[in-house]
Amino acid sequence: MITETTPTTRDCVSKGFLPTRRPALVLEKKQLDDGVFSLAVQDSYMATHARAGQFANLYLRDLSRMLPRPMGVASVHGDAVQFIFAVVGEGTQQLSGLQSGDHVDILGPLGKGFDIREGKHYLLAGGGLGVPPLIRAAQEIQSIAGAHTTAIFGYRRNHFADSIVAEYSERTLSIDESEGNVIDLLDRWESDATAAGESTDVEILSCGPNAMMKAVAQWAREHGIASQLSLEARMGCGYGTCVVCVTPTVDGLKKVCLDGPVFTAQQLGW
Amino acid sequence: MITETTPTTRDCVSKGFLPTRRPALVLEKKQLDDGVFSLAVQDSYMATHARAGQFANLYLRDLSRMLPRPMGVASVHGDAVQFIFAVVGEGTQQLSGLQSGDHVDILGPLGKGFDIREGKHYLLAGGGLGVPPLIRAAQEIQSIAGAHTTAIFGYRRNHFADSIVAEYSERTLSIDESEGNVIDLLDRWESDATAAGESTDVEILSCGPNAMMKAVAQWAREHGIASQLSLEARMGCGYGTCVVCVTPTVDGLKKVCLDGPVFTAQQLGW
Amino acid sequence: MVTEWKHSTVVAGVPWKNPVGTASGTFNLEACGRFFDVSEMGAISTKGVSPVPWDGNPTPRTVESPSGMVNAVGLQNPGVDHYLVDELPKLKALGALVVTNVAGHSDDDYAQVVEKLADSSADMLEINVSCPNVSHGGLSVGSDPLVLGHLIERLRPMTDKPMVVKLTPNVTDIVPIARAAVDAGADALSLINTLVGMSIDIETGKPFLGNVTGGVSGPAIKPIAVAMVWKTRQALPDIPIIGIGGIMSAEDALEHLYAGANAVEVGAAALVDPLAPLRIAHDLDILLDSRPQLAEKLRKGQTWR
Amino acid sequence: MVTEWKHSTVVAGVPWKNPVGTASGTFNLEACGRFFDVSEMGAISTKGVSPVPWDGNPTPRTVESPSGMVNAVGLQNPGVDHYLVDELPKLKALGALVVTNVAGHSDDDYAQVVEKLADSSADMLEINVSCPNVSHGGLSVGSDPLVLGHLIERLRPMTDKPMVVKLTPNVTDIVPIARAAVDAGADALSLINTLVGMSIDIETGKPFLGNVTGGVSGPAIKPIAVAMVWKTRQALPDIPIIGIGGIMSAEDALEHLYAGANAVEVGAAALVDPLAPLRIAHDLDILLDSRPQLAEKLRKGQTWR
Ligand SMILES: Cc1cc2nc3c(=O)[nH]c(=O)nc-3n(C[C@H](O)[C@H](O)[C@H](O)COP(=O)(O)OP(=O)(O)OC[C@H]3O[C@@H](n4cnc5c(N)ncnc54)[C@H](O)[C@@H]3O)c2cc1C
Ligand SMILES: Cc1cc2nc3c(=O)[nH]c(=O)nc-3n(C[C@H](O)[C@H](O)[C@H](O)COP(=O)(O)OP(=O)(O)OC[C@H]3O[C@@H](n4cnc5c(N)ncnc54)[C@H](O)[C@@H]3O)c2cc1C
Ligand SMILES: Cc1cc2nc3c(=O)[nH]c(=O)nc-3n(C[C@H](O)[C@H](O)[C@H](O)COP(=O)(O)O)c2cc1C
Ligand SMILES: Cc1cc2nc3c(=O)[nH]c(=O)nc-3n(C[C@H](O)[C@H](O)[C@H](O)COP(=O)(O)O)c2cc1C
Ligand code: FES
Ligand code: FES
């Protein structure tokens, strides 16, 4: 169901409600790596409103698979929104077949993004397909006075996002599984910074596999550094209505899609 | 599910079994009229084997709609098979969106076609979207020594198939709803033939709405003319296994998809 | 612009401005209220409320299935007290017609919730005796006519509010269950809740859902839901019925109405498009223009036969 | 080339060369035998046979539903006598392992058919007490443990052939029904048959099927089928189970096997691709290579727990 924008949608938007699921024009699809694709779609609402760490629901044309495929926003240019995703199942397989000129239904931006402030130095600790939201974080932080970033990316194999994040981030450290992991990089960053007499007054924004993020949160805690972590969860609706995507926090169960996906290490008790 | 030809398919075909459902390359899609499309696909098996009155199952990419859309073969050129169909529901709507280069799953040829013999004159009495199988009949009859055809087509509005059938049929009489119906044309044909002293030793091949075909069969009976009628029926499998598509005949219930779609008026007791 | 609805309905004496409501568990004000004016809907059926807050089932709580989904939320909700000071007054302030869905693990649970709702601003109560995702109560109550009759007899005198009993499809025959509810005083029936289903992860060989089994909803269950509405309507010509199950479009809603429903609720469709319930209401308002007989019956609280 | 199957199974003592059979009502030799070598299948379950020829239900007999179909064929078949001289000997001559599906409107009907099949060349019998499309027998027998137990007790002594009882999902709890069948002597269970469903033509407001209601099959019912197989397996650890419902791929077959089935049957998938059953068998043979534990259990007639 590619829902062409209906009178109902237009009516609600004109009354100031959020835009619902709608078709977005595919501007470009590129392959970045084995099974990793970049998809740019045109949606001025998303482009104007999507903050780093927020995501969109993408829906399939194949009506037999109706649940959303949530994807972090990887970057914004004009009214184009970029996603970067890996093919892991049938849905992402189908998304990888989109061509420019096609339409894909989207809903968003969804969720609570990273809390980003002026004048700060952020370490962006990403693993695998956790890097896209951190690219958007680098882009957003670049536009904020005095704030800057170091990307610290762990890949399975190819360093497919280094050149993309390099547009926005002053410095990129990256590693693949054969060489080590994100914690190794954090250690390296710290000793480099200490050696160079640079400030280690940083905050960590992280997204990646849970095990990695737990290790990052622990490393941050041990170094007295605050961390914000962007979680993944199986979702029903992705916009807060079905209570499917909950995660335990110190304040009880919270919805990853509405209260997150970004939580502080403190909130998670990590 | 566009089933790429599987090892199982290749294995069975190599043992002499019929080819199963398989993807066919779309060669051309053309609009013939308001909501009427011509679709040419490449399938050498179909092209070699499809007789007039036989049909193919077309399947949708949209896995939520899994039943076949049966379509009569309208013509064959080399290894290209042409279908002509009207958009009547969501499935045919989706088929009308196919573009050359796409693939569409097909199964066929299916069913029992028209019984066509040398040296005969056939009247092809078609109504609406019943004309495609009769175009194939004209094409087939053209290649048979001494056999020839008169197309007698009733349309709702535009005479979209006249120019197509003219390639194969010596003569075409056609009419639309504002002018009259197929029976009017049969009457006209008869009085013309009688007036011109031509033989009225003909046989009728017919396809169209049931009401029309019943009238054609009755007209034929009254004129001592044999008729073969190609029925439509809701189908489950389209190839004879599910016993969904039955129609009453003088020999009991018969499967439209396997024992038909073509039956003689006698078999149907019409 | 607020819609001028042309086609209304009546459920158990309560006028709905249009025949389309949201289904329980798929509407939450904080989330959905951002997308549309909730007063526009025929009704808003809210998430099942229990006497105390419930934590629900372990995650993962959903898995996709062909043209559907299996969910095992397990009725996580903040409890009736919270509901009475939060979701309910907010919805009423916005002008919504509220159907409060009531959950319980025992007869006493249901009674406690109904007692607290008796003087509330809720317009109707919907007693959920059909949730497949809780170990006690829910489905087990809804599949035995005697147990169900007993429960409804107890709840009925506790409030003047119209009481809808929400039935489960996971039964051999829905008719005796429906009849038991009606005989015990139910003012209306809503059906269907989800069908018990599960999915197994073929990489691990283990059930996918934290709760092992869950409830199937979405288009996949539409023909089953329509058959249950039809069967219930044939057996009980007069009881108001809210048709639920697999409604993704106004055409699907029409199927339920022609099967004998007085109104419908939209569930899974709302999860994949927040505006689906309102869009379906708008589209149905148009489709009913060309169906004056059906529209007339709905308006009068009668049903298609 | 005839396939060298790597992974076999055993159902009620009968070795199947692979775990995949065709489901009753979706295989017919005249039609399907043109597409593949029937001896390649794990088993061929044939269309339900009745004591005398049956004409089935009025048309239309099927309607599409989301990721599924609703059928109301009503067990049209040429009767057991014809079957014994036609389909059965032909299938055996081709080397197929035949599971003969038995239909009836009454206990006597079933008994007559089983009596005639007792000395036939059929390898197994599958007693269909679960067809939703006939007014007597079928579903009504299969939804009452006492009635079912009584029938199976009567049929069991009439033949030495392994007897599979095919269960309906249209019940409140499948376990007591399954247990009744087993206690009465069933050697195996097959599940599920179709779910009662219907569709309404919104142009006429009338039911689409000639029979009003029908049975839903196809991917839409997979999660429901898997849950029923799982539940039955949990309750009855040792009874052989043939899993049926929504199997379109070897992955779907694996879900059934992990739920506790010893083998599977493929229904609706065969309607939309004649080769689907054999393709699924081939694909499963490969998937089982990387699942030696499951494969080993199947080979020994044990099941995944
Ligand atoms: C907030 C959020 C942001 C994400 N951002 C990205 C991103 O930028 N790039 C990227 O490659 N991936 C991202 N993911 C993961 C992505 O959503 C899944 O990889 C994708 O949904 C898989 O779909 P599939 O149909 O290919 O897999 P299947 O396994 O066939 O999907 C079946 C179902 O499971 C769900 N599912 C499967 N894997 C996941 C998962 N890891 N997380 C959540 N749901 C899942 C699917 O949405 C679908 O409903 C994100 C997930 C979340 C929750
Ligand atoms: C032997 C045969 C040959 C045919 N040849 C042609 C042809 O050459 N050109 C053409 O335009 N149409 C032809 N038809 C009719 C064509 O199959 C239907 O118009 C088409 O299936 C409608 O699909 P839909 O999804 O658009 O409609 P929907 O109404 O959405 O389809 C729902 C279901 O009903 C079935 N269905 C709907 N209408 C018909 C129908 N009239 N006959 C059989 N099944 C139907 C569909 O296949 C599908 O399973 C033929 C039908 C048969 C039986
Ligand atoms: C995520 C989810 C949560 C649900 N929670 C409830 C609930 O709390 N109470 C209830 O009566 N039904 C609940 N349901 C059932 C729906 O209200 C509805 O009966 C069912 O989903 C079938 O309709 P559908 O096919 O339109 O989704 C829930 C369904 C879903 C999908
Ligand atoms: C057209 C059709 C005819 C069927 N006829 C029979 C039958 O004669 N006997 C029987 O036991 N089951 C019959 N069934 C049920 C199937 O064998 C199977 O149990 C059901 O379709 C679920 O499996 P599926 O989802 O793979 O189709 C029939 C199913 C279909 C679709
Ligand atoms: S996915 Fe529905 S609440 Fe988060
Ligand atoms: S459609 Fe299945 S037998 Fe004809």
Tab-separated table of N, CA, C and O in Angstrom, chain A residues 25 27 40 50 96-97 103 113-114 129 140 146-147 165 169-171 175 190 200 211 225 237-238 264 270:
chain	number	residue	atom	x	y	z
A	25	LEU	N	9.433	10.158	-2.511
A	25	LEU	CA	10.109	9.868	-3.777
A	25	LEU	C	11.538	9.404	-3.510
A	25	LEU	O	12.275	10.039	-2.749
A	27	LEU	N	15.175	9.348	-4.378
A	27	LEU	CA	16.051	10.187	-5.194
A	27	LEU	C	17.259	9.403	-5.676
A	27	LEU	O	17.733	9.571	-6.786
A	40	ALA	N	18.372	7.671	-0.536
A	40	ALA	CA	17.982	9.067	-0.316
A	40	ALA	C	16.565	9.256	-0.811
A	40	ALA	O	16.245	8.886	-1.938
A	50	ALA	N	14.020	16.214	11.292
A	50	ALA	CA	14.718	15.048	11.854
A	50	ALA	C	15.985	15.445	12.598
A	50	ALA	O	16.903	16.017	12.018
A	96	SER	N	16.284	-2.673	-0.764
A	96	SER	CA	17.505	-2.494	-1.557
A	96	SER	C	17.204	-2.524	-3.056
A	96	SER	O	18.044	-2.151	-3.865
A	97	GLY	N	15.996	-2.964	-3.405
A	97	GLY	CA	15.616	-3.000	-4.813
A	97	GLY	C	14.976	-1.706	-5.291
A	97	GLY	O	14.665	-1.562	-6.476
A	103	HIS	N	8.561	5.154	-5.298
A	103	HIS	CA	8.130	5.749	-4.037
A	103	HIS	C	8.237	4.723	-2.925
A	103	HIS	O	8.083	3.532	-3.154
A	113	GLY	N	15.803	11.945	19.886
A	113	GLY	CA	17.172	11.845	19.398
A	113	GLY	C	18.201	12.140	20.484
A	113	GLY	O	17.886	12.197	21.678
A	114	PHE	N	19.426	12.325	20.053
A	114	PHE	CA	20.504	12.664	20.983
A	114	PHE	C	20.310	14.081	21.507
A	114	PHE	O	19.841	14.969	20.793
A	129	LEU	N	25.856	-1.358	11.746
A	129	LEU	CA	24.779	-0.525	11.223
A	129	LEU	C	24.238	0.416	12.286
A	129	LEU	O	23.155	0.981	12.131
A	140	GLU	N	24.896	17.308	12.470
A	140	GLU	CA	24.162	18.281	13.284
A	140	GLU	C	25.120	19.062	14.189
A	140	GLU	O	24.990	20.276	14.350
A	146	GLY	N	30.958	25.782	18.149
A	146	GLY	CA	31.918	25.292	19.128
A	146	GLY	C	31.866	23.808	19.422
A	146	GLY	O	32.739	23.269	20.098
A	147	ALA	N	30.831	23.132	18.916
A	147	ALA	CA	30.758	21.704	19.195
A	147	ALA	C	31.547	20.943	18.144
A	147	ALA	O	31.587	21.340	16.985
A	165	VAL	N	31.311	10.082	6.952
A	165	VAL	CA	31.346	10.841	8.210
A	165	VAL	C	32.457	11.887	8.178
A	165	VAL	O	32.387	12.920	8.866
A	169	SER	N	32.898	15.231	10.451
A	169	SER	CA	33.610	15.013	11.704
A	169	SER	C	35.083	15.328	11.498
A	169	SER	O	35.661	14.967	10.471
A	170	GLU	N	35.689	16.022	12.484
A	170	GLU	CA	37.091	16.426	12.324
A	170	GLU	C	38.004	15.221	12.238
A	170	GLU	O	39.034	15.227	11.579
A	171	ARG	N	37.610	14.189	12.993
A	171	ARG	CA	38.543	13.094	13.129
A	171	ARG	C	37.783	11.778	13.125
A	171	ARG	O	36.698	11.690	13.699
A	175	ILE	N	37.954	0.806	12.901
A	175	ILE	CA	38.586	-0.490	13.137
A	175	ILE	C	37.655	-1.553	12.591
A	175	ILE	O	36.443	-1.328	12.486
A	190	GLU	N	41.838	7.905	24.117
A	190	GLU	CA	42.131	8.507	25.424
A	190	GLU	C	43.633	8.692	25.615
A	190	GLU	O	44.095	9.743	26.078
A	200	THR	N	39.921	15.743	27.874
A	200	THR	CA	39.099	14.533	27.762
A	200	THR	C	37.710	14.798	28.338
A	200	THR	O	37.011	13.876	28.730
A	211	ALA	N	25.572	-5.332	23.128
A	211	ALA	CA	26.764	-5.744	23.884
A	211	ALA	C	27.831	-4.655	23.769
A	211	ALA	O	28.471	-4.288	24.763
A	225	ILE	N	32.715	9.748	32.127
A	225	ILE	CA	32.186	10.415	30.931
A	225	ILE	C	30.711	10.055	30.770
A	225	ILE	O	30.333	8.897	30.955
A	237	CYS	N	4.493	-0.559	16.142
A	237	CYS	CA	4.055	0.664	15.464
A	237	CYS	C	5.200	1.626	15.198
A	237	CYS	O	5.184	2.364	14.221
A	238	GLY	N	6.173	1.682	16.095
A	238	GLY	CA	7.274	2.627	15.934
A	238	GLY	C	6.925	4.055	16.297
A	238	GLY	O	7.779	4.935	16.204
A	264	THR	N	20.052	7.883	28.236
A	264	THR	CA	21.366	8.052	28.867
A	264	THR	C	21.717	6.744	29.591
A	264	THR	O	20.832	5.954	29.950
A	270	TRP	N	23.040	1.421	33.086
A	270	TRP	CA	24.171	0.659	32.533
A	270	TRP	C	25.483	1.144	33.120
A	270	TRP	O	25.776	2.307	33.174
